[in-house]
PDB file of C-alpha atoms in Angstrom:
ATOM      1  CA  UNK Q   1     -37.702  -5.303 -17.825  1.00  0.00           C
ATOM      2  CA  UNK Q   2     -35.273  -3.045 -16.021  1.00  0.00           C
ATOM      3  CA  UNK Q   3     -33.913  -4.387 -12.744  1.00  0.00           C
ATOM      4  CA  UNK Q   4     -34.785  -1.669 -10.220  1.00  0.00           C
ATOM      5  CA  UNK Q   5     -31.768  -2.652  -8.047  1.00  0.00           C
ATOM      6  CA  UNK Q   6     -29.306  -2.157 -10.897  1.00  0.00           C
ATOM      7  CA  UNK Q   7     -27.668   1.099 -12.120  1.00  0.00           C
ATOM      8  CA  UNK Q   8     -27.290  -0.634 -15.482  1.00  0.00           C
ATOM      9  CA  UNK Q   9     -30.572   0.108 -17.103  1.00  0.00           C
ATOM     10  CA  UNK Q  10     -31.595  -0.994 -20.548  1.00  0.00           C
ATOM     11  CA  UNK Q  11     -30.255   2.123 -22.347  1.00  0.00           C
ATOM     12  CA  UNK Q  12     -26.622   1.656 -21.235  1.00  0.00           C
ATOM     13  CA  UNK Q  13     -24.288   1.460 -24.240  1.00  0.00           C
ATOM     14  CA  UNK Q  14     -20.963  -0.294 -24.530  1.00  0.00           C
ATOM     15  CA  UNK Q  15     -19.010   2.975 -23.941  1.00  0.00           C
ATOM     16  CA  UNK Q  16     -20.628   3.733 -20.597  1.00  0.00           C
ATOM     17  CA  UNK Q  17     -20.870   0.172 -19.344  1.00  0.00           C
ATOM     18  CA  UNK Q  18     -18.484  -1.057 -16.626  1.00  0.00           C
ATOM     19  CA  UNK Q  19     -15.591  -3.115 -17.988  1.00  0.00           C
ATOM     20  CA  UNK Q  20     -14.987  -6.760 -17.127  1.00  0.00           C
ATOM     21  CA  UNK Q  21     -12.033  -6.883 -14.726  1.00  0.00           C
ATOM     22  CA  UNK Q  22     -10.833 -10.145 -16.279  1.00  0.00           C
ATOM     23  CA  UNK Q  23     -10.927  -9.374 -20.047  1.00  0.00           C
ATOM     24  CA  UNK Q  24     -11.786  -5.671 -20.380  1.00  0.00           C
ATOM     25  CA  UNK Q  25     -14.934  -6.193 -22.436  1.00  0.00           C
ATOM     26  CA  UNK Q  26     -18.137  -4.329 -21.580  1.00  0.00           C
ATOM     27  CA  UNK Q  27     -20.098  -6.053 -18.774  1.00  0.00           C
ATOM     28  CA  UNK Q  28     -23.600  -5.989 -20.361  1.00  0.00           C
ATOM     29  CA  UNK Q  29     -26.505  -8.258 -20.887  1.00  0.00           C
ATOM     30  CA  UNK Q  30     -27.905 -11.308 -19.187  1.00  0.00           C
ATOM     31  CA  UNK Q  31     -24.518 -12.977 -18.780  1.00  0.00           C
ATOM     32  CA  UNK Q  32     -23.162 -10.064 -16.707  1.00  0.00           C
ATOM     33  CA  UNK Q  33     -22.029 -10.880 -13.193  1.00  0.00           C
ATOM     34  CA  UNK Q  34     -21.084  -8.552 -10.302  1.00  0.00           C
ATOM     35  CA  UNK Q  35     -19.296  -9.295  -7.055  1.00  0.00           C
ATOM     36  CA  UNK Q  36     -19.734  -6.736  -4.218  1.00  0.00           C
ATOM     37  CA  UNK Q  37     -18.191  -6.570  -0.771  1.00  0.00           C
ATOM     38  CA  UNK Q  38     -17.607  -3.949   1.947  1.00  0.00           C
ATOM     39  CA  UNK Q  39     -14.210  -2.624   2.830  1.00  0.00           C
ATOM     40  CA  UNK Q  40     -14.324  -0.252   5.729  1.00  0.00           C
ATOM     41  CA  UNK Q  41     -17.069   2.265   4.901  1.00  0.00           C
ATOM     42  CA  UNK Q  42     -16.979   1.603   1.098  1.00  0.00           C
ATOM     43  CA  UNK Q  43     -18.828  -0.808  -1.112  1.00  0.00           C
ATOM     44  CA  UNK Q  44     -16.443  -2.367  -3.650  1.00  0.00           C
ATOM     45  CA  UNK Q  45     -17.745  -3.783  -6.922  1.00  0.00           C
ATOM     46  CA  UNK Q  46     -16.133  -5.969  -9.596  1.00  0.00           C
ATOM     47  CA  UNK Q  47     -17.964  -6.459 -12.889  1.00  0.00           C
ATOM     48  CA  UNK Q  48     -17.666  -9.434 -15.245  1.00  0.00           C
ATOM     49  CA  UNK Q  49     -19.033  -9.953 -18.764  1.00  0.00           C
ATOM     50  CA  UNK Q  50     -19.700 -13.657 -18.178  1.00  0.00           C
ATOM     51  CA  UNK Q  51     -19.619 -16.484 -15.631  1.00  0.00           C
ATOM     52  CA  UNK Q  52     -16.424 -17.762 -17.274  1.00  0.00           C
ATOM     53  CA  UNK Q  53     -14.626 -14.462 -16.612  1.00  0.00           C
ATOM     54  CA  UNK Q  54     -16.048 -14.452 -13.073  1.00  0.00           C
ATOM     55  CA  UNK Q  55     -14.584 -17.927 -12.550  1.00  0.00           C
ATOM     56  CA  UNK Q  56     -11.173 -16.843 -13.933  1.00  0.00           C
ATOM     57  CA  UNK Q  57     -10.926 -13.884 -11.579  1.00  0.00           C
ATOM     58  CA  UNK Q  58      -8.170 -13.834  -8.994  1.00  0.00           C
ATOM     59  CA  UNK Q  59     -10.393 -13.079  -6.109  1.00  0.00           C
ATOM     60  CA  UNK Q  60      -9.101 -10.079  -4.138  1.00  0.00           C
ATOM     61  CA  UNK Q  61     -11.664  -9.958  -1.390  1.00  0.00           C
ATOM     62  CA  UNK Q  62     -10.328 -10.014   2.116  1.00  0.00           C
ATOM     63  CA  UNK Q  63     -10.838 -13.271   3.961  1.00  0.00           C
ATOM     64  CA  UNK Q  64     -13.637 -13.301   6.480  1.00  0.00           C
ATOM     65  CA  UNK Q  65     -12.475 -13.311  10.029  1.00  0.00           C
ATOM     66  CA  UNK Q  66     -13.254 -16.544  11.793  1.00  0.00           C
TER      67      UNK Q  66
END
Protein backbone atom coordinates (compact mmCIF):
# COMPACT_ATOMS: atom_id res chain seq x y z
CA UNK A 1 0.00 0.00 0.00
CA UNK A 2 1.25 3.48 -0.86
CA UNK A 3 1.10 6.01 1.96
CA UNK A 4 -0.93 8.90 0.47
CA UNK A 5 0.86 11.39 2.73
CA UNK A 6 4.32 10.40 1.47
CA UNK A 7 6.15 11.57 -1.63
CA UNK A 8 8.10 8.28 -1.50
CA UNK A 9 5.78 5.97 -3.38
CA UNK A 10 6.47 2.30 -4.02
CA UNK A 11 8.28 2.89 -7.32
CA UNK A 12 11.08 5.04 -5.84
CA UNK A 13 14.48 3.54 -6.61
CA UNK A 14 17.71 3.93 -4.64
CA UNK A 15 19.04 6.65 -6.97
CA UNK A 16 16.07 8.98 -6.48
CA UNK A 17 15.44 8.26 -2.78
CA UNK A 18 16.49 10.85 -0.20
CA UNK A 19 19.76 10.06 1.55
CA UNK A 20 20.09 9.35 5.25
CA UNK A 21 21.67 12.39 6.88
CA UNK A 22 23.60 10.16 9.29
CA UNK A 23 25.16 7.50 7.03
CA UNK A 24 24.34 8.56 3.44
CA UNK A 25 22.46 5.38 2.50
CA UNK A 26 19.10 5.60 0.68
CA UNK A 27 16.21 6.20 3.10
CA UNK A 28 13.78 3.56 1.81
CA UNK A 29 11.49 0.87 3.16
CA UNK A 30 9.65 0.28 6.36
CA UNK A 31 12.60 1.30 8.55
CA UNK A 32 12.74 4.79 7.07
CA UNK A 33 12.26 7.69 9.47
CA UNK A 34 11.71 11.38 8.75
CA UNK A 35 11.91 14.38 11.09
CA UNK A 36 10.14 17.54 9.96
CA UNK A 37 9.97 20.99 11.50
CA UNK A 38 9.17 24.56 10.43
CA UNK A 39 11.80 27.29 10.15
CA UNK A 40 10.25 30.62 9.26
CA UNK A 41 8.06 29.93 6.22
CA UNK A 42 9.83 26.69 5.23
CA UNK A 43 9.29 23.06 6.16
CA UNK A 44 12.62 21.35 6.84
CA UNK A 45 13.00 17.57 6.49
CA UNK A 46 15.73 15.18 7.58
CA UNK A 47 15.54 11.59 6.32
CA UNK A 48 17.00 8.51 8.01
CA UNK A 49 17.36 4.93 6.76
CA UNK A 50 16.68 3.41 10.20
CA UNK A 51 15.78 4.20 13.78
CA UNK A 52 19.43 3.62 14.74
CA UNK A 53 20.57 6.40 12.38
CA UNK A 54 17.75 8.63 13.66
CA UNK A 55 18.98 8.06 17.22
CA UNK A 56 22.60 8.86 16.22
CA UNK A 57 21.62 12.18 14.57
CA UNK A 58 23.00 15.38 16.10
CA UNK A 59 19.62 17.09 16.30
CA UNK A 60 19.81 20.52 14.66
CA UNK A 61 16.26 21.67 15.33
CA UNK A 62 15.95 25.01 17.09
CA UNK A 63 14.81 24.77 20.68
CA UNK A 64 11.21 25.58 21.34
CA UNK A 65 10.65 28.90 23.04
CA UNK A 66 9.32 28.48 26.53
